Amino acid sequence: MSGDLTVSAFAKINLTLDVLGLRGDGYHEISSVMTTLQLHDSVRVSVREGDGIFVAAGLRHVPSDMRNTAAKAADAFLRRTNQRLRIELSLRKRIPVGAGLAGGSADAAATLIALNALTRAKLPRDELADIGAEVGSDVPFCVLGGTRLARGRGEVLSALPSVPNCRVVVVKPAFSVSTPVLFQAIDSVEAPRRPDENAVLDALRCGDLRAVADALGNVFEDALTEPTRHEIDAIKTRLTSLGALAASMTGTGSAVFALFDDELSSRRAADTMRRRYRETFLTRVRSDV
Ligand code: C5P
């Protein structure tokens, strides 16, 4: 068996993100409205007869060994489908790393989707998502895509109406935030501001972008250290002063996203933010999944 396939690996944002409590297994119970962006990495997957998983990431801070989420996904896929193959993964990264945009999880999901198409496995998407849960909490969402409510540790997913068409500006400051550290920090925050998830769900049902924007919220913003919080708030304020409907941190950060209902101001905002923050992206929600 041999073949090659290149698959897009799409970033996600959390329109709302709440932590409901710490679980017995060390993970946290979350509730989050997540949606897929057009911003993506590209993952080229080559399958040959033989053995071994090889990764070329081309970036210093992205591992090129079995610590890479795409390599872990390939390994989990071979184990679940009981196959022996030589797999080469070549990642073209665009999604910022350590940003809360699920870049690593998206690469893992794209790897699963490509291997499923290239090999004789032909598993249904739900089973691919289940394999993804072994690799990371955001991988099942990335396998399914679209707009979804995520519960459990992020793997219990239900479909929601698409986010109304809009522009999204994503700004990643130079620093990153550690996901486990922030999950630990949230446990000792006394009364964090919680997002109004029901307001977002109602707004999605009505297709009301302004109401979606009004209800954005991420509980982790209250768990940031003071200097980090200050910088995140400054980015949010700058984006709204540049015409965004609203802005919020995604995941455990450090990227901030802002929703725009008109193209011109989104383009101007992205150009302005890019002068200070090199990793600034102008993209859209991916409403066609
Ligand atoms: O699942 P994933 O490997 O992406 O999670 C990374 C870390 O984030 C976990 O080891 C855990 O510390 C934390 N986490 C959590 N609760 C979640 C998801 C992640 O505590 N629902």
mmCIF file of C-alpha atoms and ligand atoms in Angstrom:
data_model
loop_
_atom_site.group_PDB
_atom_site.id
_atom_site.type_symbol
_atom_site.label_atom_id
_atom_site.label_comp_id
_atom_site.label_asym_id
_atom_site.label_seq_id
_atom_site.Cartn_x
_atom_site.Cartn_y
_atom_site.Cartn_z
ATOM 1 C CA MET A 1 0.000 0.000 0.000
ATOM 2 C CA SER A 2 1.339 3.475 -0.857
ATOM 3 C CA GLY A 3 -0.043 6.981 -1.408
ATOM 4 C CA ASP A 4 0.280 10.669 -0.626
ATOM 5 C CA LEU A 5 -2.320 13.216 0.421
ATOM 6 C CA THR A 6 -2.216 16.845 1.582
ATOM 7 C CA VAL A 7 -4.970 17.904 3.986
ATOM 8 C CA SER A 8 -5.759 21.346 5.469
ATOM 9 C CA ALA A 9 -5.670 21.561 9.276
ATOM 10 C CA PHE A 10 -8.006 24.349 10.415
ATOM 11 C CA ALA A 11 -7.596 26.505 13.542
ATOM 12 C CA LYS A 12 -10.392 26.891 16.104
ATOM 13 C CA ILE A 13 -11.529 29.662 18.425
ATOM 14 C CA ASN A 14 -13.604 29.464 21.605
ATOM 15 C CA LEU A 15 -16.542 31.896 21.441
ATOM 16 C CA THR A 16 -17.224 30.974 25.065
ATOM 17 C CA LEU A 17 -15.059 28.915 27.408
ATOM 18 C CA ASP A 18 -16.054 27.978 30.932
ATOM 19 C CA VAL A 19 -14.558 25.539 33.450
ATOM 20 C CA LEU A 20 -17.172 23.709 35.509
ATOM 21 C CA GLY A 21 -14.868 21.824 37.889
ATOM 22 C CA LEU A 22 -11.877 19.552 38.449
ATOM 23 C CA ARG A 23 -12.427 15.831 37.702
ATOM 24 C CA GLY A 24 -11.090 12.747 39.395
ATOM 25 C CA ASP A 25 -8.792 11.998 36.415
ATOM 26 C CA GLY A 26 -6.978 15.369 36.733
ATOM 27 C CA TYR A 27 -8.730 16.950 33.740
ATOM 28 C CA HIS A 28 -11.300 19.730 34.079
ATOM 29 C CA GLU A 29 -14.927 19.573 33.032
ATOM 30 C CA ILE A 30 -15.395 22.334 30.462
ATOM 31 C CA SER A 31 -18.231 23.875 28.499
ATOM 32 C CA SER A 32 -17.307 25.751 25.344
ATOM 33 C CA VAL A 33 -18.834 27.004 22.105
ATOM 34 C CA MET A 34 -16.145 26.402 19.488
ATOM 35 C CA THR A 35 -15.947 27.292 15.825
ATOM 36 C CA THR A 36 -13.539 26.596 12.961
ATOM 37 C CA LEU A 37 -11.518 29.274 11.154
ATOM 38 C CA GLN A 38 -10.274 29.283 7.565
ATOM 39 C CA LEU A 39 -6.746 29.893 8.928
ATOM 40 C CA HIS A 40 -4.972 26.557 8.470
ATOM 41 C CA ASP A 41 -1.782 24.529 8.416
ATOM 42 C CA SER A 42 -1.197 22.003 5.610
ATOM 43 C CA VAL A 43 -0.284 18.431 6.440
ATOM 44 C CA ARG A 44 1.199 16.184 3.753
ATOM 45 C CA VAL A 45 0.882 12.511 4.611
ATOM 46 C CA SER A 46 2.818 9.776 2.748
ATOM 47 C CA VAL A 47 2.151 6.117 3.349
ATOM 48 C CA ARG A 48 4.483 3.304 2.237
ATOM 49 C CA GLU A 49 5.036 -0.369 2.999
ATOM 50 C CA GLY A 50 7.331 -0.644 5.996
ATOM 51 C CA ASP A 51 7.688 0.752 9.495
ATOM 52 C CA GLY A 52 8.190 4.000 11.376
ATOM 53 C CA ILE A 53 6.647 7.461 11.764
ATOM 54 C CA PHE A 54 8.686 10.465 10.571
ATOM 55 C CA VAL A 55 7.812 14.166 10.968
ATOM 56 C CA ALA A 56 9.237 17.227 9.253
ATOM 57 C CA ALA A 57 7.860 20.395 10.849
ATOM 58 C CA GLY A 58 10.398 22.950 9.642
ATOM 59 C CA LEU A 59 10.050 25.158 12.757
ATOM 60 C CA ARG A 60 12.425 25.267 15.707
ATOM 61 C CA HIS A 61 9.695 25.209 18.386
ATOM 62 C CA VAL A 62 7.640 22.416 16.774
ATOM 63 C CA PRO A 63 8.901 18.930 17.687
ATOM 64 C CA SER A 64 10.007 16.639 14.826
ATOM 65 C CA ASP A 65 9.649 13.430 16.826
ATOM 66 C CA MET A 66 6.982 11.398 18.638
ATOM 67 C CA ARG A 67 6.173 14.412 20.884
ATOM 68 C CA ASN A 68 4.519 15.989 17.829
ATOM 69 C CA THR A 69 0.705 15.615 18.014
ATOM 70 C CA ALA A 70 0.531 14.584 14.335
ATOM 71 C CA ALA A 71 2.993 11.725 15.002
ATOM 72 C CA LYS A 72 0.977 10.688 18.070
ATOM 73 C CA ALA A 73 -2.181 10.681 15.939
ATOM 74 C CA ALA A 74 -0.509 8.475 13.301
ATOM 75 C CA ASP A 75 0.619 6.067 16.019
ATOM 76 C CA ALA A 76 -2.875 5.954 17.608
ATOM 77 C CA PHE A 77 -4.414 5.369 14.153
ATOM 78 C CA LEU A 78 -2.110 2.431 13.330
ATOM 79 C CA ARG A 79 -2.783 0.836 16.716
ATOM 80 C CA ARG A 80 -6.574 1.225 16.445
ATOM 81 C CA THR A 81 -6.713 -0.100 12.868
ATOM 82 C CA ASN A 82 -4.094 -2.781 13.458
ATOM 83 C CA GLN A 83 -1.879 -1.762 10.531
ATOM 84 C CA ARG A 84 1.895 -1.653 9.990
ATOM 85 C CA LEU A 85 3.052 1.109 7.660
ATOM 86 C CA ARG A 86 5.819 3.651 7.112
ATOM 87 C CA ILE A 87 4.307 7.130 7.553
ATOM 88 C CA GLU A 88 5.961 10.427 6.642
ATOM 89 C CA LEU A 89 4.332 13.666 7.821
ATOM 90 C CA SER A 90 5.331 17.045 6.474
ATOM 91 C CA LEU A 91 3.767 20.055 8.229
ATOM 92 C CA ARG A 92 3.456 23.511 6.726
ATOM 93 C CA LYS A 93 2.675 25.632 9.792
ATOM 94 C CA ARG A 94 0.711 28.872 9.614
ATOM 95 C CA ILE A 95 -1.337 28.618 12.829
ATOM 96 C CA PRO A 96 0.654 30.184 15.700
ATOM 97 C CA VAL A 97 1.966 27.684 18.267
ATOM 98 C CA GLY A 98 1.025 27.950 21.986
ATOM 99 C CA ALA A 99 -1.844 30.243 21.093
ATOM 100 C CA GLY A 100 -5.105 28.482 22.057
ATOM 101 C CA LEU A 101 -5.929 28.032 18.362
ATOM 102 C CA ALA A 102 -5.556 24.214 18.445
ATOM 103 C CA GLY A 103 -2.721 24.246 15.884
ATOM 104 C CA GLY A 104 -1.227 20.981 17.160
ATOM 105 C CA SER A 105 -4.660 19.379 17.529
ATOM 106 C CA ALA A 106 -5.623 20.449 14.001
ATOM 107 C CA ASP A 107 -2.459 18.800 12.616
ATOM 108 C CA ALA A 108 -3.345 15.611 14.522
ATOM 109 C CA ALA A 109 -6.907 15.672 13.161
ATOM 110 C CA ALA A 110 -5.710 16.263 9.580
ATOM 111 C CA THR A 111 -3.304 13.318 9.946
ATOM 112 C CA LEU A 112 -6.156 11.039 11.045
ATOM 113 C CA ILE A 113 -8.361 12.198 8.157
ATOM 114 C CA ALA A 114 -5.562 11.657 5.609
ATOM 115 C CA LEU A 115 -4.594 8.214 6.942
ATOM 116 C CA ASN A 116 -8.236 7.169 6.914
ATOM 117 C CA ALA A 117 -8.479 8.112 3.230
ATOM 118 C CA LEU A 118 -5.101 6.592 2.248
ATOM 119 C CA THR A 119 -5.411 3.230 3.989
ATOM 120 C CA ARG A 120 -8.021 0.534 3.927
ATOM 121 C CA ALA A 121 -9.404 1.569 7.348
ATOM 122 C CA LYS A 122 -12.326 3.771 6.135
ATOM 123 C CA LEU A 123 -13.557 4.525 9.647
ATOM 124 C CA PRO A 124 -16.577 6.805 10.223
ATOM 125 C CA ARG A 125 -15.704 10.373 11.400
ATOM 126 C CA ASP A 126 -17.006 9.663 14.912
ATOM 127 C CA GLU A 127 -14.502 6.859 15.340
ATOM 128 C CA LEU A 128 -11.685 9.072 14.037
ATOM 129 C CA ALA A 129 -12.749 11.675 16.632
ATOM 130 C CA ASP A 130 -12.611 8.939 19.276
ATOM 131 C CA ILE A 131 -9.018 8.071 18.275
ATOM 132 C CA GLY A 132 -8.278 11.809 18.399
ATOM 133 C CA ALA A 133 -9.373 11.966 22.060
ATOM 134 C CA GLU A 134 -6.362 9.720 22.882
ATOM 135 C CA VAL A 135 -4.067 12.415 21.456
ATOM 136 C CA GLY A 136 -5.599 15.560 23.006
ATOM 137 C CA SER A 137 -8.827 17.102 24.280
ATOM 138 C CA ASP A 138 -9.278 19.424 21.249
ATOM 139 C CA VAL A 139 -8.531 16.796 18.570
ATOM 140 C CA PRO A 140 -12.110 15.383 18.361
ATOM 141 C CA PHE A 141 -13.440 18.902 17.662
ATOM 142 C CA CYS A 142 -10.812 19.395 14.974
ATOM 143 C CA VAL A 143 -11.780 16.077 13.330
ATOM 144 C CA LEU A 144 -15.447 17.110 13.114
ATOM 145 C CA GLY A 145 -15.074 20.902 12.576
ATOM 146 C CA GLY A 146 -17.928 23.382 12.195
ATOM 147 C CA THR A 147 -19.521 25.086 15.197
ATOM 148 C CA ARG A 148 -20.077 22.868 18.231
ATOM 149 C CA LEU A 149 -20.768 22.848 21.939
ATOM 150 C CA ALA A 150 -17.934 20.977 23.678
ATOM 151 C CA ARG A 151 -18.440 19.388 27.082
ATOM 152 C CA GLY A 152 -16.586 16.758 29.132
ATOM 153 C CA ARG A 153 -12.875 17.459 28.740
ATOM 154 C CA GLY A 154 -13.690 18.832 25.273
ATOM 155 C CA GLU A 155 -14.538 15.562 23.501
ATOM 156 C CA VAL A 156 -18.330 15.447 24.060
ATOM 157 C CA LEU A 157 -19.535 17.397 21.036
ATOM 158 C CA SER A 158 -22.916 18.517 19.752
ATOM 159 C CA ALA A 159 -23.528 20.391 16.496
ATOM 160 C CA LEU A 160 -24.689 24.036 16.554
ATOM 161 C CA PRO A 161 -25.854 26.406 13.809
ATOM 162 C CA SER A 162 -22.954 28.071 11.940
ATOM 163 C CA VAL A 163 -21.600 31.424 13.079
ATOM 164 C CA PRO A 164 -23.000 34.143 10.773
ATOM 165 C CA ASN A 165 -20.507 35.103 8.064
ATOM 166 C CA CYS A 166 -17.882 37.475 9.485
ATOM 167 C CA ARG A 167 -14.219 38.494 9.366
ATOM 168 C CA VAL A 168 -11.949 37.432 12.186
ATOM 169 C CA VAL A 169 -8.693 39.119 13.167
ATOM 170 C CA VAL A 170 -6.378 36.911 15.253
ATOM 171 C CA VAL A 171 -3.494 38.475 17.202
ATOM 172 C CA LYS A 172 -0.859 36.321 18.911
ATOM 173 C CA PRO A 173 1.439 38.260 21.262
ATOM 174 C CA ALA A 174 5.092 37.237 21.462
ATOM 175 C CA PHE A 175 4.576 35.234 24.681
ATOM 176 C CA SER A 176 2.718 31.920 25.001
ATOM 177 C CA VAL A 177 0.664 30.612 27.932
ATOM 178 C CA SER A 178 1.027 27.041 29.231
ATOM 179 C CA THR A 179 -2.278 25.134 29.052
ATOM 180 C CA PRO A 180 -1.683 22.918 32.157
ATOM 181 C CA VAL A 181 -0.480 25.936 34.180
ATOM 182 C CA LEU A 182 -3.601 27.951 33.365
ATOM 183 C CA PHE A 183 -5.910 24.980 34.075
ATOM 184 C CA GLN A 184 -4.210 24.727 37.470
ATOM 185 C CA ALA A 185 -4.465 28.484 38.087
ATOM 186 C CA ILE A 186 -8.218 28.562 37.416
ATOM 187 C CA ASP A 187 -8.814 26.239 40.424
ATOM 188 C CA SER A 188 -7.766 28.992 42.834
ATOM 189 C CA VAL A 189 -9.637 31.910 41.224
ATOM 190 C CA GLU A 190 -12.470 32.768 43.646
ATOM 191 C CA ALA A 191 -15.282 34.196 41.527
ATOM 192 C CA PRO A 192 -14.202 34.270 37.868
ATOM 193 C CA ARG A 193 -16.392 36.080 35.343
ATOM 194 C CA ARG A 194 -18.263 33.341 33.485
ATOM 195 C CA PRO A 195 -19.350 33.637 29.853
ATOM 196 C CA ASP A 196 -23.072 33.773 29.068
ATOM 197 C CA GLU A 197 -23.186 30.526 27.055
ATOM 198 C CA ASN A 198 -26.998 30.575 26.696
ATOM 199 C CA ALA A 199 -26.835 34.036 25.127
ATOM 200 C CA VAL A 200 -24.387 32.715 22.490
ATOM 201 C CA LEU A 201 -26.561 29.639 21.832
ATOM 202 C CA ASP A 202 -29.649 31.873 21.363
ATOM 203 C CA ALA A 203 -27.691 34.254 19.133
ATOM 204 C CA LEU A 204 -26.495 31.367 16.924
ATOM 205 C CA ARG A 205 -30.062 30.070 16.571
ATOM 206 C CA CYS A 206 -31.189 33.572 15.501
ATOM 207 C CA GLY A 207 -28.150 34.052 13.211
ATOM 208 C CA ASP A 208 -27.436 37.334 15.056
ATOM 209 C CA LEU A 209 -23.693 38.121 14.787
ATOM 210 C CA ARG A 210 -23.883 41.226 16.996
ATOM 211 C CA ALA A 211 -25.517 39.220 19.793
ATOM 212 C CA VAL A 212 -22.859 36.479 19.417
ATOM 213 C CA ALA A 213 -20.177 39.167 19.759
ATOM 214 C CA ASP A 214 -21.874 40.734 22.799
ATOM 215 C CA ALA A 215 -21.741 37.405 24.650
ATOM 216 C CA LEU A 216 -18.125 36.317 23.947
ATOM 217 C CA GLY A 217 -16.275 35.319 27.109
ATOM 218 C CA ASN A 218 -13.401 33.192 28.359
ATOM 219 C CA VAL A 219 -13.116 32.281 32.042
ATOM 220 C CA PHE A 220 -9.313 31.817 31.663
ATOM 221 C CA GLU A 221 -8.797 35.569 31.241
ATOM 222 C CA ASP A 222 -9.354 35.807 35.022
ATOM 223 C CA ALA A 223 -6.640 33.186 35.681
ATOM 224 C CA LEU A 224 -3.826 35.041 33.856
ATOM 225 C CA THR A 225 -0.927 36.613 35.749
ATOM 226 C CA GLU A 226 -1.165 40.398 36.037
ATOM 227 C CA PRO A 227 1.304 41.418 33.265
ATOM 228 C CA THR A 228 -0.195 38.867 30.857
ATOM 229 C CA ARG A 229 -3.729 39.993 31.675
ATOM 230 C CA HIS A 230 -2.695 43.581 31.067
ATOM 231 C CA GLU A 231 -1.349 42.789 27.578
ATOM 232 C CA ILE A 232 -4.394 40.683 26.622
ATOM 233 C CA ASP A 233 -6.737 43.490 27.758
ATOM 234 C CA ALA A 234 -4.718 46.032 25.790
ATOM 235 C CA ILE A 235 -5.009 43.936 22.597
ATOM 236 C CA LYS A 236 -8.775 43.542 23.107
ATOM 237 C CA THR A 237 -9.267 47.275 23.681
ATOM 238 C CA ARG A 238 -7.165 48.138 20.613
ATOM 239 C CA LEU A 239 -9.153 45.739 18.417
ATOM 240 C CA THR A 240 -12.529 47.141 19.528
ATOM 241 C CA SER A 241 -11.281 50.704 19.017
ATOM 242 C CA LEU A 242 -10.360 49.609 15.464
ATOM 243 C CA GLY A 243 -13.974 48.618 14.783
ATOM 244 C CA ALA A 244 -14.344 45.049 16.068
ATOM 245 C CA LEU A 245 -17.782 44.059 17.381
ATOM 246 C CA ALA A 246 -15.972 42.355 20.283
ATOM 247 C CA ALA A 247 -12.724 40.569 21.147
ATOM 248 C CA SER A 248 -11.817 37.682 23.450
ATOM 249 C CA MET A 249 -8.903 35.367 24.251
ATOM 250 C CA THR A 250 -9.138 31.889 22.653
ATOM 251 C CA GLY A 251 -8.562 28.686 24.649
ATOM 252 C CA THR A 252 -5.864 29.139 27.272
ATOM 253 C CA GLY A 253 -4.277 31.868 25.116
ATOM 254 C CA SER A 254 -2.263 33.671 24.320
ATOM 255 C CA ALA A 255 -4.015 34.582 21.042
ATOM 256 C CA VAL A 256 -6.891 37.064 20.998
ATOM 257 C CA PHE A 257 -9.534 37.073 18.262
ATOM 258 C CA ALA A 258 -11.945 39.809 17.211
ATOM 259 C CA LEU A 259 -15.130 39.576 15.128
ATOM 260 C CA PHE A 260 -15.824 42.169 12.419
ATOM 261 C CA ASP A 261 -18.967 42.618 10.339
ATOM 262 C CA ASP A 262 -17.266 44.652 7.605
ATOM 263 C CA GLU A 263 -14.284 43.791 5.509
ATOM 264 C CA LEU A 264 -12.634 47.206 5.260
ATOM 265 C CA SER A 265 -12.298 47.782 9.004
ATOM 266 C CA SER A 266 -11.111 44.190 9.535
ATOM 267 C CA ARG A 267 -8.374 44.737 6.944
ATOM 268 C CA ARG A 268 -7.327 48.052 8.459
ATOM 269 C CA ALA A 269 -7.348 46.569 11.967
ATOM 270 C CA ALA A 270 -5.175 43.631 10.848
ATOM 271 C CA ASP A 271 -2.696 46.003 9.128
ATOM 272 C CA THR A 272 -2.506 48.204 12.231
ATOM 273 C CA MET A 273 -2.103 45.310 14.696
ATOM 274 C CA ARG A 274 0.550 43.632 12.514
ATOM 275 C CA ARG A 275 2.888 46.618 12.990
ATOM 276 C CA ARG A 276 3.141 45.701 16.691
ATOM 277 C CA TYR A 277 2.250 41.967 16.630
ATOM 278 C CA ARG A 278 3.976 40.058 13.824
ATOM 279 C CA GLU A 279 1.629 37.079 14.215
ATOM 280 C CA THR A 280 -1.573 38.851 13.170
ATOM 281 C CA PHE A 281 -3.976 37.102 10.780
ATOM 282 C CA LEU A 282 -7.073 38.190 8.904
ATOM 283 C CA THR A 283 -9.358 35.208 8.339
ATOM 284 C CA ARG A 284 -13.020 34.127 8.411
ATOM 285 C CA VAL A 285 -15.125 31.559 10.181
ATOM 286 C CA ARG A 286 -15.342 28.387 8.124
ATOM 287 C CA SER A 287 -19.125 28.181 7.772
ATOM 288 C CA ASP A 288 -19.215 25.618 4.937
ATOM 289 C CA VAL A 289 -18.677 22.496 7.114
HETATM 290 O O1 C5P B 1 -5.852 17.073 26.438
HETATM 291 P P1 C5P B 1 -4.609 17.870 26.319
HETATM 292 O O2 C5P B 1 -3.371 17.023 26.215
HETATM 293 O O3 C5P B 1 -4.671 18.917 25.260
HETATM 294 O O4 C5P B 1 -4.476 18.670 27.699
HETATM 295 C C1 C5P B 1 -3.290 19.283 28.108
HETATM 296 C C2 C5P B 1 -3.371 19.548 29.600
HETATM 297 O O5 C5P B 1 -4.376 20.570 29.859
HETATM 298 C C3 C5P B 1 -3.811 18.365 30.439
HETATM 299 O O6 C5P B 1 -2.720 17.592 30.807
HETATM 300 C C4 C5P B 1 -4.466 19.026 31.621
HETATM 301 O O7 C5P B 1 -3.482 19.493 32.537
HETATM 302 C C5 C5P B 1 -5.117 20.252 31.022
HETATM 303 N N1 C5P B 1 -6.539 20.053 30.670
HETATM 304 C C6 C5P B 1 -7.480 19.990 31.681
HETATM 305 N N2 C5P B 1 -8.803 19.818 31.368
HETATM 306 C C7 C5P B 1 -9.202 19.760 30.081
HETATM 307 C C8 C5P B 1 -8.251 19.816 29.022
HETATM 308 C C9 C5P B 1 -6.924 19.973 29.362
HETATM 309 O O8 C5P B 1 -7.151 20.075 32.882
HETATM 310 N N3 C5P B 1 -10.506 19.643 29.813
#
